[in-house]
PDB file of C-alpha atoms in Angstrom:
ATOM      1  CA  UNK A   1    -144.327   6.165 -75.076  1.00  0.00           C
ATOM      2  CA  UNK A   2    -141.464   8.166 -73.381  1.00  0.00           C
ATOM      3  CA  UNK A   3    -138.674   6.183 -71.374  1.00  0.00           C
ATOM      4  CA  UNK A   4    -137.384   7.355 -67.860  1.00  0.00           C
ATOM      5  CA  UNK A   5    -134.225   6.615 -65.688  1.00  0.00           C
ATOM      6  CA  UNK A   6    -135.647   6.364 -62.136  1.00  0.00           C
ATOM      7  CA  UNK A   7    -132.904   6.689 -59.120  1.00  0.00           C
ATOM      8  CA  UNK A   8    -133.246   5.235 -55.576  1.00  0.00           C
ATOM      9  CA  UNK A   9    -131.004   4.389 -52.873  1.00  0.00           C
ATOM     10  CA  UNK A  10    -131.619   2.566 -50.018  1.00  0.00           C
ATOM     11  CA  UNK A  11    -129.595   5.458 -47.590  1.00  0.00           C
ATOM     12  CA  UNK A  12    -131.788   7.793 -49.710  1.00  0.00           C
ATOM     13  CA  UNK A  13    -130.323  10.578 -52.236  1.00  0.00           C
ATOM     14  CA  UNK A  14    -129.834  14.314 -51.994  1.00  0.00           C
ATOM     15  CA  UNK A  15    -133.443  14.965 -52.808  1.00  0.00           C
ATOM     16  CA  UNK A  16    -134.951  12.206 -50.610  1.00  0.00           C
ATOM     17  CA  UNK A  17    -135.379   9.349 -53.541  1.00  0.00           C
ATOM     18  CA  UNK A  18    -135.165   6.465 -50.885  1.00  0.00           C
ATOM     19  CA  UNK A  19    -136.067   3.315 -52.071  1.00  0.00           C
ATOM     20  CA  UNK A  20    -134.674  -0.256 -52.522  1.00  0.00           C
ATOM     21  CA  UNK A  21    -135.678  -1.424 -56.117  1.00  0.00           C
ATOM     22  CA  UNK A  22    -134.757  -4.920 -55.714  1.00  0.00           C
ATOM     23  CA  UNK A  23    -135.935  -5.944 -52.294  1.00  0.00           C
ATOM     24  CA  UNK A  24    -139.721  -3.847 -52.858  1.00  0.00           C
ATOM     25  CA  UNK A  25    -140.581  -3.834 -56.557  1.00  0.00           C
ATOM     26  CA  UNK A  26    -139.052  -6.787 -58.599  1.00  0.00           C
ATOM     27  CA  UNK A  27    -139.780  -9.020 -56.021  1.00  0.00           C
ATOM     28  CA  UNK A  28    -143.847  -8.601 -56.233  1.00  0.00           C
ATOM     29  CA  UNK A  29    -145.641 -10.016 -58.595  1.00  0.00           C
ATOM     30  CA  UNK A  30    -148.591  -7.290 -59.961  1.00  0.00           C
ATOM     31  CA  UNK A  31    -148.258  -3.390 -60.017  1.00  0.00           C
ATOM     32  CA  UNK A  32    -146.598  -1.425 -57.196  1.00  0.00           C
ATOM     33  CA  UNK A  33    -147.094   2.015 -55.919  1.00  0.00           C
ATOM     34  CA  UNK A  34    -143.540   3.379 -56.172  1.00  0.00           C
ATOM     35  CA  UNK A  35    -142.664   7.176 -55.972  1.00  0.00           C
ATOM     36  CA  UNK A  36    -144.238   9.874 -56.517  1.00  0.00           C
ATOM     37  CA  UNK A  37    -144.036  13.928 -55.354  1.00  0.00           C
ATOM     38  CA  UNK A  38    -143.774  11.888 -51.688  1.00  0.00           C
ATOM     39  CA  UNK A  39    -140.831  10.565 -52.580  1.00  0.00           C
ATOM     40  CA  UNK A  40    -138.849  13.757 -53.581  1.00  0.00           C
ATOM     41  CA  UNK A  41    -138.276  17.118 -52.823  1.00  0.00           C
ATOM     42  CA  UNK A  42    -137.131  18.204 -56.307  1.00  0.00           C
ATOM     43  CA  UNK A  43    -139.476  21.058 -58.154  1.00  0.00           C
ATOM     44  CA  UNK A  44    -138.655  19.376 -61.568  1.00  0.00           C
ATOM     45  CA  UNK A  45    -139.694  16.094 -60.756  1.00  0.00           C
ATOM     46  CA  UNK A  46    -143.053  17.154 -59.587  1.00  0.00           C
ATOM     47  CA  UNK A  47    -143.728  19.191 -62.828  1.00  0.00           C
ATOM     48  CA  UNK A  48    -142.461  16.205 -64.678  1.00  0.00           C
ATOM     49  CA  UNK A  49    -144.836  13.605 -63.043  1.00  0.00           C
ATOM     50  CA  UNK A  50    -147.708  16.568 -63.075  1.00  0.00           C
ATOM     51  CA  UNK A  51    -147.092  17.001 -67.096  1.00  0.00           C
ATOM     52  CA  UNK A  52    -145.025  14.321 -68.906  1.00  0.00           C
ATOM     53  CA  UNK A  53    -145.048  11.081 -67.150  1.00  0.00           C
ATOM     54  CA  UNK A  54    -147.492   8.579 -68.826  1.00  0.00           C
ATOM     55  CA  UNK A  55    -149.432   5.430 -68.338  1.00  0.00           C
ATOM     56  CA  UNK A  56    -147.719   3.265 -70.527  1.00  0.00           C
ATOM     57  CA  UNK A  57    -144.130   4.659 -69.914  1.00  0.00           C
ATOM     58  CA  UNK A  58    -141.086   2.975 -69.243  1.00  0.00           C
ATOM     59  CA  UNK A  59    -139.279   3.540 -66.481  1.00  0.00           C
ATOM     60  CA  UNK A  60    -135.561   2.242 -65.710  1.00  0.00           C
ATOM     61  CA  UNK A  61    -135.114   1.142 -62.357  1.00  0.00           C
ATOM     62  CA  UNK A  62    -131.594   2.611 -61.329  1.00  0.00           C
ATOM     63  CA  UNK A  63    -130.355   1.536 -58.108  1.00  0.00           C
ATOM     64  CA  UNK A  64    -127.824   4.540 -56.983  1.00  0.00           C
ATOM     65  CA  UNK A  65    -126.181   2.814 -54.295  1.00  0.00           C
ATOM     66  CA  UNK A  66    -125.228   0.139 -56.432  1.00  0.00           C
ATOM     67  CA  UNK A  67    -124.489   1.921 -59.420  1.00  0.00           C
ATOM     68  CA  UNK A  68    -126.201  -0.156 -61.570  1.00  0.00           C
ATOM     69  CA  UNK A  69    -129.480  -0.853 -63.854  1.00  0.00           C
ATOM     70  CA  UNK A  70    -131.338  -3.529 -62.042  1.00  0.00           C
ATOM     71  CA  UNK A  71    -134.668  -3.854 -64.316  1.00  0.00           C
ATOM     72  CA  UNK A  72    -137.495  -1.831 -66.076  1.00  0.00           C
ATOM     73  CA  UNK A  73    -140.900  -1.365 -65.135  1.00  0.00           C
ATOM     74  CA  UNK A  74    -144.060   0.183 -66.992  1.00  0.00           C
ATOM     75  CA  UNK A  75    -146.295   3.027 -65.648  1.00  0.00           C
ATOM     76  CA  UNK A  76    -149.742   1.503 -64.991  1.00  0.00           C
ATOM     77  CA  UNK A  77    -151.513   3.873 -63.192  1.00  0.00           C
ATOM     78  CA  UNK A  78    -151.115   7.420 -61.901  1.00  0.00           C
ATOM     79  CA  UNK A  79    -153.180   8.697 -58.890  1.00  0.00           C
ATOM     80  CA  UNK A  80    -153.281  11.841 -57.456  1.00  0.00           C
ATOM     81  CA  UNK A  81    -153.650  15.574 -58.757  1.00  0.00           C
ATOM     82  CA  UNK A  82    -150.853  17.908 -59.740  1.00  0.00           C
ATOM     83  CA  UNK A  83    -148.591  17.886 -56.834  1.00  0.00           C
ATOM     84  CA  UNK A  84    -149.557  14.822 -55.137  1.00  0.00           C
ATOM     85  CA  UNK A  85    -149.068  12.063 -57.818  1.00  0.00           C
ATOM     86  CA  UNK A  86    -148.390   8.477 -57.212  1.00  0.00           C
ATOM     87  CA  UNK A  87    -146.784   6.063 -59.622  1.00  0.00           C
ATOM     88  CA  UNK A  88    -147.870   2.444 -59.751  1.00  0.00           C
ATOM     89  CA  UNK A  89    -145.123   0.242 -61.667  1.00  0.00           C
ATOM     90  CA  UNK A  90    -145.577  -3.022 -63.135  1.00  0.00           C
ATOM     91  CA  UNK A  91    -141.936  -4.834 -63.582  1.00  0.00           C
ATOM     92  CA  UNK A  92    -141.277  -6.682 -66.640  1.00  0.00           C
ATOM     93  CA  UNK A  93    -137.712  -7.485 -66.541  1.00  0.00           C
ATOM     94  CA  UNK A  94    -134.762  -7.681 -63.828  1.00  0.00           C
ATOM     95  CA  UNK A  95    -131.039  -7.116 -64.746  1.00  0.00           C
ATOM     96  CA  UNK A  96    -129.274  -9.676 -62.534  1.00  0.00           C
ATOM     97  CA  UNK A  97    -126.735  -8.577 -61.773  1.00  0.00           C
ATOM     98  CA  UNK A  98    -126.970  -5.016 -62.155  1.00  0.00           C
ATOM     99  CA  UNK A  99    -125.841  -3.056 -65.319  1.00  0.00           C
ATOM    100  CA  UNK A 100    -123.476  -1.089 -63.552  1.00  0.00           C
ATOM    101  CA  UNK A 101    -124.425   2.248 -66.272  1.00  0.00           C
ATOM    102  CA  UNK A 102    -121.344   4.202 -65.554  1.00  0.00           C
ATOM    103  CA  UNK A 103    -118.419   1.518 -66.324  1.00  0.00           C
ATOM    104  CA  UNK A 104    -120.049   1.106 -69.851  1.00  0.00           C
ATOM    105  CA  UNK A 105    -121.246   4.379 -70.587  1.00  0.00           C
ATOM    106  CA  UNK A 106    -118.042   5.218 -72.790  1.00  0.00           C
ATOM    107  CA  UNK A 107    -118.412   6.015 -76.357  1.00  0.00           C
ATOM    108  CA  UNK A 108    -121.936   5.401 -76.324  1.00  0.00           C
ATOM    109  CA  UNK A 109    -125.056   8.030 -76.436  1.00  0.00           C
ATOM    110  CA  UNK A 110    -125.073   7.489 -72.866  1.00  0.00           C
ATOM    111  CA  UNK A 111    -122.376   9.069 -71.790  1.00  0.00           C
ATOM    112  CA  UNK A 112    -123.835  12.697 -72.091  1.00  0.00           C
ATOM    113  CA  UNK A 113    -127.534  11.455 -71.058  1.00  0.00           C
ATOM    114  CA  UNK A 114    -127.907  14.153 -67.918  1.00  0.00           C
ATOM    115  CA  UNK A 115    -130.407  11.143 -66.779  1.00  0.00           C
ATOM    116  CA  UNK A 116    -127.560   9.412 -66.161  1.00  0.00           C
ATOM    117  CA  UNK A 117    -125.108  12.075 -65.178  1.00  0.00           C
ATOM    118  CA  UNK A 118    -127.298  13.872 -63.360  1.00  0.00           C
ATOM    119  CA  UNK A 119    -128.587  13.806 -59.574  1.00  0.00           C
ATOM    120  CA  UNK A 120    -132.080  14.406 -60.445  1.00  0.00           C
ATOM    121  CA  UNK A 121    -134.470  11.433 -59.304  1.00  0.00           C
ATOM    122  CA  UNK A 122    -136.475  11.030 -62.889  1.00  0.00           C
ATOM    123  CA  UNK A 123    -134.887  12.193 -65.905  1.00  0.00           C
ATOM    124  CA  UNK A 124    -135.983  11.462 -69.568  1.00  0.00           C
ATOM    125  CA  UNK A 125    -134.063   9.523 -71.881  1.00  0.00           C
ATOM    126  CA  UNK A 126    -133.980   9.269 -75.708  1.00  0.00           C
ATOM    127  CA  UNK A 127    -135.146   6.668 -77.735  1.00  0.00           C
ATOM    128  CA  UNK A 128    -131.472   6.272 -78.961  1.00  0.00           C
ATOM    129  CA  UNK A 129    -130.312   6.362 -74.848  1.00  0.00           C
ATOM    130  CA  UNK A 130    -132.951   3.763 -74.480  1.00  0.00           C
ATOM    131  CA  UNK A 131    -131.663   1.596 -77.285  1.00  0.00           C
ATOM    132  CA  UNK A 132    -128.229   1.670 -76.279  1.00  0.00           C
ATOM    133  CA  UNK A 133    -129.195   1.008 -72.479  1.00  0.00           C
ATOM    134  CA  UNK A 134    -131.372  -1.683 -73.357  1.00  0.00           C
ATOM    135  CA  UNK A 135    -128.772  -3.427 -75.519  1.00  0.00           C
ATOM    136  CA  UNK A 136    -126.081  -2.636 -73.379  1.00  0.00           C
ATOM    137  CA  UNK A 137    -127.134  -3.951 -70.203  1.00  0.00           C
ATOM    138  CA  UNK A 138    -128.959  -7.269 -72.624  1.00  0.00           C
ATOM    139  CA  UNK A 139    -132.207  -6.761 -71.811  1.00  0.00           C
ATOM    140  CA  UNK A 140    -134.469  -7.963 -74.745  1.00  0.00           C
ATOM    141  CA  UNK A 141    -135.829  -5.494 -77.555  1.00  0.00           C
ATOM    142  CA  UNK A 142    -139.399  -5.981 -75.670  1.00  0.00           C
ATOM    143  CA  UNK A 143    -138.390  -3.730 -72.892  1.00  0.00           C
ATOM    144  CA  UNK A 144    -138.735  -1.167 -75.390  1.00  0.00           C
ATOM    145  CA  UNK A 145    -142.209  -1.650 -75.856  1.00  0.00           C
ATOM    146  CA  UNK A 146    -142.801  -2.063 -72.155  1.00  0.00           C
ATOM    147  CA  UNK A 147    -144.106  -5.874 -72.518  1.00  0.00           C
ATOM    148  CA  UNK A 148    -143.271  -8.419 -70.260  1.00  0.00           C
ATOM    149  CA  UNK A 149    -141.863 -11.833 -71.603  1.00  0.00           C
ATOM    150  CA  UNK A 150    -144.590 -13.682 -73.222  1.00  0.00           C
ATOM    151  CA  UNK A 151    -145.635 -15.960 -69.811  1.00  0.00           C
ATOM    152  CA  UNK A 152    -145.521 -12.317 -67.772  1.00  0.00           C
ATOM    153  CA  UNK A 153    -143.840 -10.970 -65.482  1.00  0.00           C
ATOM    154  CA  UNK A 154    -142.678 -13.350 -62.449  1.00  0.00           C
ATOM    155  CA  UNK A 155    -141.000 -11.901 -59.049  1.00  0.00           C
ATOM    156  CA  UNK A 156    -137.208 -12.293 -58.201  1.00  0.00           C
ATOM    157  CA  UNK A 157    -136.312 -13.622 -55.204  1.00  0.00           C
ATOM    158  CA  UNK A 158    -134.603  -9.905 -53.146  1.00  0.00           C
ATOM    159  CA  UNK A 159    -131.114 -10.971 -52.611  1.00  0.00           C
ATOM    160  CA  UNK A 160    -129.645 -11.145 -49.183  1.00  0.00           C
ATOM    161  CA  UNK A 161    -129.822  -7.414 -47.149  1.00  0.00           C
ATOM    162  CA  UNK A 162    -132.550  -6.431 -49.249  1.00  0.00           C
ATOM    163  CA  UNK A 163    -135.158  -4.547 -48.235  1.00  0.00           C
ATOM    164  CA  UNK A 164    -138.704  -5.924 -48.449  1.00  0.00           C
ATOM    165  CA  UNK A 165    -141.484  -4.042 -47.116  1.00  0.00           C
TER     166      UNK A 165
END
């Protein structure tokens, strides 16, 4: 299991990673096609999805325009061939209100993470990043293991503005 910081924005980013997290993932209640090579322009993301990214991953759903950590997801399916892959995400938990990365980065193995630091749409992060993420922002130890709490996962209402397509 490998664990990945995802970045949207709703005005979209430099490489084209539009997307509103909030108001078109965490507020469904089964698996979600989200991103993909569609959704980005960037050479290393598409060798990344063609070669590392797993069924069974964990990906962190950073929202760029807010500057924050608003949940976690698991990979549960990946279509496509090299070049034209499509991630399907299954939400387990929501960070309400956002775990706004940078203001607690400080002192912490996040703080040199170039998933965080970086402008690249999926980036990689450590088991030891993942750790300190997960217990900084107070998500529960299961996000680790990709599980959703023990009744499953059950869709947040989008707040106000939110997109939901």
């Amino acid at each position: 299991m490998r664990y990945w910081l995802y970045k949207c924005n709703v005005d979209g980013g430099p490489a084209g990673y539009w997307g509103d997290w909030r108001g078109m993932v965490f507020n469904k209640k089964g698996p979600v096609e989200w991103g993909g090579d569609y959704s980005t322009r960037s050479p290393e993301v598409s060798r990344t999805l063609a070669t590392e990214v797993n069924v069974g991953d964990v990906v962190v759903a950073y929202q760029t325009n807010l500057l924050g950590v608003v949940g976690f997801c698991t990979v549960t399916r990946i279509d496509g061939a090299s070049g034209s892959r499509r991630l399907w995400l299954q939400p387990i938990e929501a960070v309400e209100p956002p775990f706004l990365i940078h203001a607690h980065k400080h002192g912490t193995p996040l703080e040199h993470a170039s998933a965080v630091r970086g402008p690249v749409m999926l980036r990689e992060l450590s088991r030891v990043e993942m750790e300190s993420l997960v217990g900084l922002s107070g998500a529960p130890k299961r996000v680790l293991r990709g599980k959703p709490a023990t009744g499953g996962w059950r869709p947040v209402k989008a707040p106000a503005g939110a997109f939901t397509h």
